[in-house]
Amino acid sequence: MQREWMTIVAHQSIASQTYLLELQGSLPQFVETPGQFVHIQVSDDFFLRRPVSIADVDSDKGTVTLLYKVMGKGTDALTRKKIGDKLDVLGPSGTGFPIDKLTTNKALLIGGGIGVPPLYYLAKNLKSKGMEVTSILGFRSSEDVFFTEKFQALGDVHVATNDGSMGTRGFVTDVIPQVDGYDTYFSCGPTVMLKGVKEQLKGVPGYISIEERMGCGVGACFACVVECADEEDAKGYRKICSDGPVFRPEEVVL
Amino acid sequence: MQREWMTIVAHQSIASQTYLLELQGSLPQFVETPGQFVHIQVSDDFFLRRPVSIADVDSDKGTVTLLYKVMGKGTDALTRKKIGDKLDVLGPSGTGFPIDKLTTNKALLIGGGIGVPPLYYLAKNLKSKGMEVTSILGFRSSEDVFFTEKFQALGDVHVATNDGSMGTRGFVTDVIPQVDGYDTYFSCGPTVMLKGVKEQLKGVPGYISIEERMGCGVGACFACVVECADEEDAKGYRKICSDGPVFRPEEVVL
Amino acid sequence: MIDTKVDLPGLQLKNPVMPASGCFGFGREFAQFYDLSHLGAIMIKAATATKRFGNATPRVAETASGMLNAIGLQNPGVDAIIGEELAFLEPYQTPIVANVAGSTMEDYQEVAAKLGNSTVSALELNISCPNVKEGGVQFGVDPELAYTVTKLVKEASAKPVYVKLSPNVADIVTMAKAAEEAGADGLSMINTLTGMRIDPSTRKPIIANQTGGLSGPAIKPVAIRMIHQVYQAVDLPIIGMGGIETTDDIIEYLLAGASAVAVGSANFKNPYICKELIDQLPDALSAHQFSSVKEVIGGAHYQTTST
Amino acid sequence: MIDTKVDLPGLQLKNPVMPASGCFGFGREFAQFYDLSHLGAIMIKAATATKRFGNATPRVAETASGMLNAIGLQNPGVDAIIGEELAFLEPYQTPIVANVAGSTMEDYQEVAAKLGNSTVSALELNISCPNVKEGGVQFGVDPELAYTVTKLVKEASAKPVYVKLSPNVADIVTMAKAAEEAGADGLSMINTLTGMRIDPSTRKPIIANQTGGLSGPAIKPVAIRMIHQVYQAVDLPIIGMGGIETTDDIIEYLLAGASAVAVGSANFKNPYICKELIDQLPDALSAHQFSSVKEVIGGAHYQTTST
Ligand SMILES: Cc1cc2nc3c(=O)[nH]c(=O)nc-3n(C[C@H](O)[C@H](O)[C@H](O)COP(=O)(O)OP(=O)(O)OC[C@H]3O[C@@H](n4cnc5c(N)ncnc54)[C@H](O)[C@@H]3O)c2cc1C
Ligand SMILES: Cc1cc2nc3c(=O)[nH]c(=O)nc-3n(C[C@H](O)[C@H](O)[C@H](O)COP(=O)(O)OP(=O)(O)OC[C@H]3O[C@@H](n4cnc5c(N)ncnc54)[C@H](O)[C@@H]3O)c2cc1C
Ligand SMILES: Cc1cc2nc3c(=O)[nH]c(=O)nc-3n(C[C@H](O)[C@H](O)[C@H](O)COP(=O)(O)O)c2cc1C
Ligand SMILES: Cc1cc2nc3c(=O)[nH]c(=O)nc-3n(C[C@H](O)[C@H](O)[C@H](O)COP(=O)(O)O)c2cc1C
Ligand code: FES
Ligand code: FES
């Protein structure tokens, strides 16, 4: 992990209130696994950094791609940064999906809203390891949808929208029954969604990526802990920023 | 007085740590007298505005010119504003030199450092009213000197520098004895300088412009008061931001 | 149509936004920016029994997201305020809250009695002033002194009294209860936190008085916490203040338990701020699914559903 | 050559900059950014008698120029800290200050006794925790409780004790004197101011624990004021903290009367901050015409000339 002033090389709107941000620097070469994130200091106006998942890495260009949605003041201020501007980035942070240890043949990826981004870099990695990838991507409405064609290039894609304006009307959990043949699932999205997915796919090996408000983002402040499901666990907790954000669903209490 | 997002149309370094900033908007048309100032919100990073004197007005272009020196964080941040940027400006503020009431024939202007700027617009006004203007301008060193040629176009100019690197070595007060024939003086600069000038020119009608840290800049908060010299004065104080910054030297306690 | 009206003792507010005492003078300067009749009310600068010059300058210093001030209660004295300033404000269609200050119990009584016969709608009792007789300890940090001065002021005048609490205490609820027991009609919270800045170049405190009162967004979390605590413990309406700059700030105060809010030092940054907030408030309330100001008040206490 | 050394009870500091407790864990995470031996000292995270999980999440919220936290003293317990964390820190050439916390007098005594036999150089007594036996009132806001717990901790261990004062009091000097009388070797000030933020969308406090401790530049003026007051009233060395982000901030703390400083939440913004400040400090001192750190300490008190 390092702190670096990265250069913005691309910045564009890709869906309603959703932006693609491409950052160049030496940080990309240290990314170890999909699911890791960067911690962004948007400007001096903000006291805390913002965690944003790495959605893609281009080693040749030396860039990471981030996809973010405007949720509050910080992400709103981020939209005003221009190509050529420098951004204070800490990372790569956290422990991602353990792609080197997987024995997956067919992967099911389940992403909800702004949980979709890390799954893209994951999908690319799985695919390049010869695994088959099916993705279920959930969004609020058709105008929020992004990156489906990119996922399609890597495997089957099912889209769900809350209002039915694209794909299946409903939630990702409504689509899961339509898919089969997968041996491992990978999910990222709002906690309610992860809870539903975990419940529905009980018995299937899986990995989930979870969110929490962070202080340090490096594992030092104990802001981002999540309780262990196993009451006998020696520590009793995991730090989302360093032990995670990716966990086994049975490891933590959602 | 109004609040306006003015456009920066010129911004350049004119001496050591000293900048010229030209702002365009409707504010200039409300400037009443030389000696008035504007109150600048440098950016959201700062809680208080910064008072800066109006050094010139161009009614045709609709601009005011400010000359400022980097003294701390706010003026430092100001240097990074670019042509085309908008600046949140409140003004024109305060009560300047009462040029319409003057019966001056020959004016002596005495400016020290960053007290020089308001005297330039004053000199132009006096000159256009047919008065003769002699200026004594004091700076720390030759690299701090600015606008002398502009003053020269309006009358005699004497420069003093603390280190003698330009003009007379010493203070403006060392130069005053070399000048004569004036009937009114006008001075702006650091308080120690104003004290010296007031002392030396006792008996000569004069006007001084003084500084104080400000809260509101509109006369409401009582942050910027100065005591009246006359103990019988009904109020006992003057507000620099609204009654001043220009006063008769005998009116206030320096 | 969003209903922004709030009825408080002595104050029928068309909207819950008013400038805070000491940050708006007696309104004159701001009358050049907009019509003061738009304001929910006006909290005017502190009045003392006699004219006060206040502290030496510098009286203000900038801090991170805030400022320090040590004006020292400069004001022309209660008689001049009634004679000149209230007369100026009279034509405006907005209730006036007079801020009462002093160094002794007698001072407070005298000022309250005189304002009791004036056109103001309510009194705001500023108990953050040092009590000269008790060796300079502030009325605002000692519950017994606070009780006594509130009681005396209530006796001296028939106007509703809002006691303005100081945040410089370990236990704000005790102070609020003291005010309530003494008969206060409402609370006004918070006044400034005592702070200091030292200039590394001069090696001295920037403010001539050395310490000053910290205001601005920096203190908002402290104000919200105190209002949230006091709302649960006493039955008085609260006028909330401290760092308000946006309509979301106002909603945060109302949710914590304030019935109305005052905007202080933000008037210095943007002299139009009160008017702008009043104009924007209905839309901001709608955006958060509220249909009236009253509905928001204390909302953080009875909400139990999570999102 | 600027002399940055400072000698305090138990702490021979090569420079006056150390990370503040709770903002640096036990150093492990920051060891990946720079060699911890550069630090003047390290104030490690609070230790309690037994392992604590802490509060529900969210535990942090952003505020204007600051943040709230309600971690709830999560830590692996004093035994694990001594066995694992101190062992990890041992190779570094920097003194360790252990932060002692608890809910009862007995807790404090036990933790202090165990750390008294460890490799730490000094104890920092965190008295901002609620005393369970006294109905949750904080040790840090009651001078008698503060006196008693300090005395017990002094008896339980031979290590120098720095009492960490809470700013949530009306009279910080009384608290400092209580610590001094109880035998404290130094003071550490300030801990966080209690605050709250409410989210207008969810209508609830952002922090699960409702209230949290406010840190960051927002509180610096309060810390500077309190240190300035305490420096005049007690004879103990002070480790100052609250919102330090720049070398000018450090100089401001030293001028106010701190002998050393701790950097807390700024480590979250910039994990290299302590190292950077240490590197920049000599030049900053020169720029203000100082030739040593010692020369700056308390400078705001004996300067009488004006500029
Ligand atoms: C590991 C991780 C990966 C993430 N990846 C992405 C991503 O790829 N794309 C994306 O759009 N969003 C992502 N998020 C969520 C993103 O961090 C928040 O939306 C963002 O921090 C909101 O900041 P704001 O200033 O707009 O909101 P504000 O509400 O103004 O933020 C205030 C504070 O709360 C924190 N905060 C608010 N919401 C969240 C949240 N959901 N999670 C964590 N902190 C929060 C902010 O970081 C900040 O400290 C991720 C979060 C985590 C923890
Ligand atoms: C009526 C008036 C006219 C002025 N005209 C000019 C001018 O034409 N050119 C110029 O360079 N400077 C002028 N000044 C001084 C200028 O306002 C300060 O240098 C500037 O505010 C410093 O801001 P800063 O952020 O760099 O310093 P900081 O020290 O970071 O400022 C901190 C706070 O102190 C205030 N402050 C600091 N020094 C002064 C000061 N000398 N006077 C008033 N407030 C101060 C700032 O406004 C701010 O609120 C004038 C001041 C006044 C009162
Ligand atoms: C310059 C200034 C002067 C003030 N004068 C008074 C006063 O006379 N009486 C009073 O009760 N409060 C006074 N206050 C406190 C404010 O009314 C308010 O309680 C405080 O500033 C917090 O609000 P804010 O953060 O919006 O400024 C003053 C504040 C400032 C900044
Ligand atoms: C996340 C967090 C955790 C903290 N934990 C502790 C703690 O365990 N013990 C303690 O005495 N202080 C603790 N503090 C307080 C800091 O040590 C420090 O006193 C305070 O944050 C002010 O400094 P700052 O503004 O530089 O952060 C904590 C602060 C933060 C932000
Ligand atoms: S955010 Fe600090 S430990 Fe995770
Ligand atoms: S700055 Fe407020 S009265 Fe002058």
Short mmCIF file of N, CA and C in Angstrom, two decimals, chain C residues 55-137:
data_model
loop_
_atom_site.label_atom_id
_atom_site.label_comp_id
_atom_site.label_asym_id
_atom_site.label_seq_id
_atom_site.Cartn_x
_atom_site.Cartn_y
_atom_site.Cartn_z
N ASN C 55 -13.81 44.59 24.26
CA ASN C 55 -12.40 44.24 24.41
C ASN C 55 -11.51 44.98 23.43
N ALA C 56 -10.20 44.86 23.68
CA ALA C 56 -9.21 45.39 22.75
C ALA C 56 -9.25 44.55 21.47
N THR C 57 -8.74 45.11 20.38
CA THR C 57 -8.65 44.36 19.11
C THR C 57 -7.25 43.77 19.00
N PRO C 58 -7.03 42.74 18.21
CA PRO C 58 -7.96 41.97 17.40
C PRO C 58 -8.99 41.22 18.25
N ARG C 59 -10.20 41.19 17.70
CA ARG C 59 -11.30 40.53 18.39
C ARG C 59 -11.75 39.25 17.71
N VAL C 60 -11.24 38.98 16.53
CA VAL C 60 -11.63 37.75 15.84
C VAL C 60 -10.40 37.05 15.29
N ALA C 61 -10.51 35.75 15.14
CA ALA C 61 -9.45 34.96 14.51
C ALA C 61 -10.13 33.82 13.77
N GLU C 62 -9.54 33.45 12.66
CA GLU C 62 -10.10 32.36 11.88
C GLU C 62 -9.57 31.03 12.41
N THR C 63 -10.41 30.00 12.37
CA THR C 63 -9.98 28.65 12.75
C THR C 63 -10.48 27.68 11.69
N ALA C 64 -10.13 26.41 11.82
CA ALA C 64 -10.60 25.41 10.87
C ALA C 64 -12.12 25.29 10.98
N SER C 65 -12.83 25.59 9.89
CA SER C 65 -14.30 25.55 9.87
C SER C 65 -14.94 26.35 10.99
N GLY C 66 -14.35 27.45 11.33
CA GLY C 66 -14.94 28.28 12.36
C GLY C 66 -14.13 29.53 12.63
N MET C 67 -14.50 30.21 13.69
CA MET C 67 -13.81 31.43 14.07
C MET C 67 -13.90 31.63 15.58
N LEU C 68 -12.98 32.42 16.09
CA LEU C 68 -13.04 32.82 17.49
C LEU C 68 -13.44 34.28 17.53
N ASN C 69 -14.26 34.65 18.53
CA ASN C 69 -14.53 36.06 18.72
C ASN C 69 -14.48 36.40 20.19
N ALA C 70 -14.01 37.61 20.44
CA ALA C 70 -14.04 38.15 21.80
C ALA C 70 -14.39 39.62 21.68
N ILE C 71 -15.64 39.85 21.31
CA ILE C 71 -16.11 41.22 21.12
C ILE C 71 -16.20 41.91 22.48
N GLY C 72 -16.62 41.17 23.47
CA GLY C 72 -16.73 41.76 24.80
C GLY C 72 -18.03 42.51 24.99
N LEU C 73 -19.09 42.01 24.36
CA LEU C 73 -20.44 42.57 24.56
C LEU C 73 -20.54 44.06 24.27
N GLN C 74 -19.78 44.52 23.31
CA GLN C 74 -19.91 45.94 22.95
C GLN C 74 -21.34 46.23 22.53
N ASN C 75 -21.93 47.25 23.13
CA ASN C 75 -23.29 47.66 22.76
C ASN C 75 -23.57 49.02 23.35
N PRO C 76 -24.54 49.72 22.80
CA PRO C 76 -24.79 51.10 23.24
C PRO C 76 -25.56 51.20 24.56
N GLY C 77 -25.88 50.06 25.18
CA GLY C 77 -26.66 50.10 26.42
C GLY C 77 -28.13 49.93 26.12
N VAL C 78 -28.86 49.37 27.10
CA VAL C 78 -30.25 48.99 26.86
C VAL C 78 -31.15 50.17 26.47
N ASP C 79 -30.90 51.34 27.05
CA ASP C 79 -31.77 52.48 26.75
C ASP C 79 -31.63 52.91 25.29
N ALA C 80 -30.40 52.99 24.83
CA ALA C 80 -30.17 53.37 23.43
C ALA C 80 -30.74 52.31 22.49
N ILE C 81 -30.61 51.04 22.89
CA ILE C 81 -31.14 49.97 22.04
C ILE C 81 -32.65 50.10 21.90
N ILE C 82 -33.32 50.34 23.03
CA ILE C 82 -34.78 50.50 22.96
C ILE C 82 -35.14 51.74 22.16
N GLY C 83 -34.42 52.83 22.43
CA GLY C 83 -34.77 54.10 21.78
C GLY C 83 -34.48 54.12 20.30
N GLU C 84 -33.33 53.59 19.90
CA GLU C 84 -32.94 53.72 18.49
C GLU C 84 -33.09 52.44 17.68
N GLU C 85 -32.59 51.35 18.23
CA GLU C 85 -32.52 50.14 17.41
C GLU C 85 -33.90 49.48 17.29
N LEU C 86 -34.61 49.36 18.38
CA LEU C 86 -35.94 48.74 18.29
C LEU C 86 -36.86 49.60 17.43
N ALA C 87 -36.69 50.90 17.52
CA ALA C 87 -37.50 51.80 16.69
C ALA C 87 -37.24 51.54 15.22
N PHE C 88 -35.95 51.33 14.88
CA PHE C 88 -35.61 51.02 13.49
C PHE C 88 -36.25 49.71 13.03
N LEU C 89 -36.26 48.72 13.93
CA LEU C 89 -36.76 47.39 13.57
C LEU C 89 -38.28 47.29 13.54
N GLU C 90 -38.94 48.22 14.21
CA GLU C 90 -40.38 48.15 14.39
C GLU C 90 -41.18 47.90 13.11
N PRO C 91 -40.86 48.60 12.00
CA PRO C 91 -41.68 48.41 10.80
C PRO C 91 -41.62 47.01 10.20
N TYR C 92 -40.60 46.25 10.53
CA TYR C 92 -40.48 44.92 9.91
C TYR C 92 -41.44 43.94 10.55
N GLN C 93 -41.97 43.05 9.71
CA GLN C 93 -42.95 42.07 10.17
C GLN C 93 -42.26 40.83 10.71
N THR C 94 -41.47 41.00 11.75
CA THR C 94 -40.79 39.83 12.30
C THR C 94 -40.55 40.06 13.79
N PRO C 95 -40.78 39.02 14.59
CA PRO C 95 -40.57 39.18 16.03
C PRO C 95 -39.09 39.39 16.38
N ILE C 96 -38.87 40.18 17.40
CA ILE C 96 -37.50 40.47 17.85
C ILE C 96 -37.25 39.77 19.18
N VAL C 97 -36.11 39.08 19.25
CA VAL C 97 -35.68 38.47 20.50
C VAL C 97 -34.50 39.29 21.00
N ALA C 98 -34.62 39.83 22.21
CA ALA C 98 -33.55 40.67 22.75
C ALA C 98 -32.63 39.82 23.61
N ASN C 99 -31.33 39.97 23.42
CA ASN C 99 -30.31 39.21 24.15
C ASN C 99 -29.88 40.01 25.37
N VAL C 100 -30.07 39.43 26.54
CA VAL C 100 -29.86 40.12 27.80
C VAL C 100 -28.55 39.67 28.43
N ALA C 101 -27.65 40.62 28.73
CA ALA C 101 -26.37 40.26 29.34
C ALA C 101 -26.05 41.16 30.52
N GLY C 102 -25.06 40.77 31.28
CA GLY C 102 -24.68 41.56 32.44
C GLY C 102 -23.55 40.91 33.21
N SER C 103 -23.04 41.62 34.20
CA SER C 103 -21.97 41.06 35.03
C SER C 103 -22.45 40.74 36.43
N THR C 104 -23.61 41.26 36.79
CA THR C 104 -24.17 40.98 38.11
C THR C 104 -25.66 40.66 37.95
N MET C 105 -26.24 40.08 38.98
CA MET C 105 -27.68 39.79 38.97
C MET C 105 -28.48 41.06 38.71
N GLU C 106 -28.03 42.16 39.34
CA GLU C 106 -28.75 43.42 39.22
C GLU C 106 -28.76 43.92 37.77
N ASP C 107 -27.60 43.75 37.11
CA ASP C 107 -27.51 44.14 35.70
C ASP C 107 -28.60 43.43 34.89
N TYR C 108 -28.64 42.11 35.06
CA TYR C 108 -29.59 41.32 34.29
C TYR C 108 -31.02 41.79 34.57
N GLN C 109 -31.31 41.99 35.86
CA GLN C 109 -32.67 42.42 36.22
C GLN C 109 -33.04 43.74 35.57
N GLU C 110 -32.11 44.67 35.62
CA GLU C 110 -32.38 45.99 35.07
C GLU C 110 -32.65 45.92 33.57
N VAL C 111 -31.79 45.18 32.87
CA VAL C 111 -31.95 45.08 31.42
C VAL C 111 -33.27 44.38 31.09
N ALA C 112 -33.55 43.29 31.82
CA ALA C 112 -34.78 42.54 31.55
C ALA C 112 -36.01 43.39 31.83
N ALA C 113 -35.98 44.15 32.89
CA ALA C 113 -37.12 45.00 33.24
C ALA C 113 -37.37 46.02 32.14
N LYS C 114 -36.31 46.67 31.67
CA LYS C 114 -36.48 47.68 30.63
C LYS C 114 -36.98 47.07 29.33
N LEU C 115 -36.40 45.93 28.96
CA LEU C 115 -36.85 45.28 27.71
C LEU C 115 -38.25 44.71 27.86
N GLY C 116 -38.62 44.43 29.11
CA GLY C 116 -39.96 43.92 29.38
C GLY C 116 -41.03 44.92 28.98
N ASN C 117 -40.68 46.19 28.98
CA ASN C 117 -41.63 47.23 28.58
C ASN C 117 -41.41 47.69 27.15
N SER C 118 -40.65 46.93 26.40
CA SER C 118 -40.36 47.33 25.01
C SER C 118 -41.19 46.51 24.04
N THR C 119 -40.90 46.70 22.76
CA THR C 119 -41.65 45.99 21.71
C THR C 119 -41.11 44.59 21.41
N VAL C 120 -40.08 44.15 22.11
CA VAL C 120 -39.52 42.83 21.76
C VAL C 120 -40.52 41.73 22.12
N SER C 121 -40.42 40.60 21.41
CA SER C 121 -41.34 39.50 21.63
C SER C 121 -40.87 38.53 22.70
N ALA C 122 -39.58 38.47 22.89
CA ALA C 122 -39.04 37.54 23.89
C ALA C 122 -37.65 37.98 24.27
N LEU C 123 -37.18 37.43 25.38
CA LEU C 123 -35.81 37.70 25.83
C LEU C 123 -34.99 36.43 25.67
N GLU C 124 -33.72 36.62 25.31
CA GLU C 124 -32.77 35.52 25.28
C GLU C 124 -31.75 35.85 26.36
N LEU C 125 -31.67 34.98 27.34
CA LEU C 125 -30.83 35.27 28.49
C LEU C 125 -29.45 34.69 28.27
N ASN C 126 -28.49 35.58 28.05
CA ASN C 126 -27.12 35.18 27.75
C ASN C 126 -26.37 34.99 29.06
N ILE C 127 -26.28 33.73 29.50
CA ILE C 127 -25.65 33.49 30.81
C ILE C 127 -24.19 33.04 30.67
N SER C 128 -23.61 33.37 29.52
CA SER C 128 -22.20 33.01 29.35
C SER C 128 -21.27 34.15 29.76
N CYS C 129 -21.82 35.14 30.44
CA CYS C 129 -21.00 36.26 30.87
C CYS C 129 -20.47 35.96 32.27
N PRO C 130 -19.28 36.44 32.56
CA PRO C 130 -18.73 36.17 33.89
C PRO C 130 -19.48 36.97 34.97
N ASN C 131 -19.73 36.31 36.07
CA ASN C 131 -20.38 36.98 37.19
C ASN C 131 -19.31 37.65 38.04
N VAL C 132 -19.30 38.97 38.02
CA VAL C 132 -18.25 39.71 38.71
C VAL C 132 -18.24 39.39 40.20
N LYS C 133 -19.42 39.32 40.81
CA LYS C 133 -19.49 39.09 42.25
C LYS C 133 -18.97 37.71 42.65
N GLU C 134 -19.21 36.72 41.80
CA GLU C 134 -18.74 35.37 42.14
C GLU C 134 -17.33 35.14 41.59
N GLY C 135 -16.56 36.17 41.47
CA GLY C 135 -15.17 36.01 41.09
C GLY C 135 -14.96 35.64 39.64
N GLY C 136 -15.90 36.02 38.79
CA GLY C 136 -15.69 35.80 37.36
C GLY C 136 -16.18 34.47 36.83
N VAL C 137 -16.66 33.58 37.70
CA VAL C 137 -17.20 32.32 37.19
C VAL C 137 -18.45 32.64 36.38
#
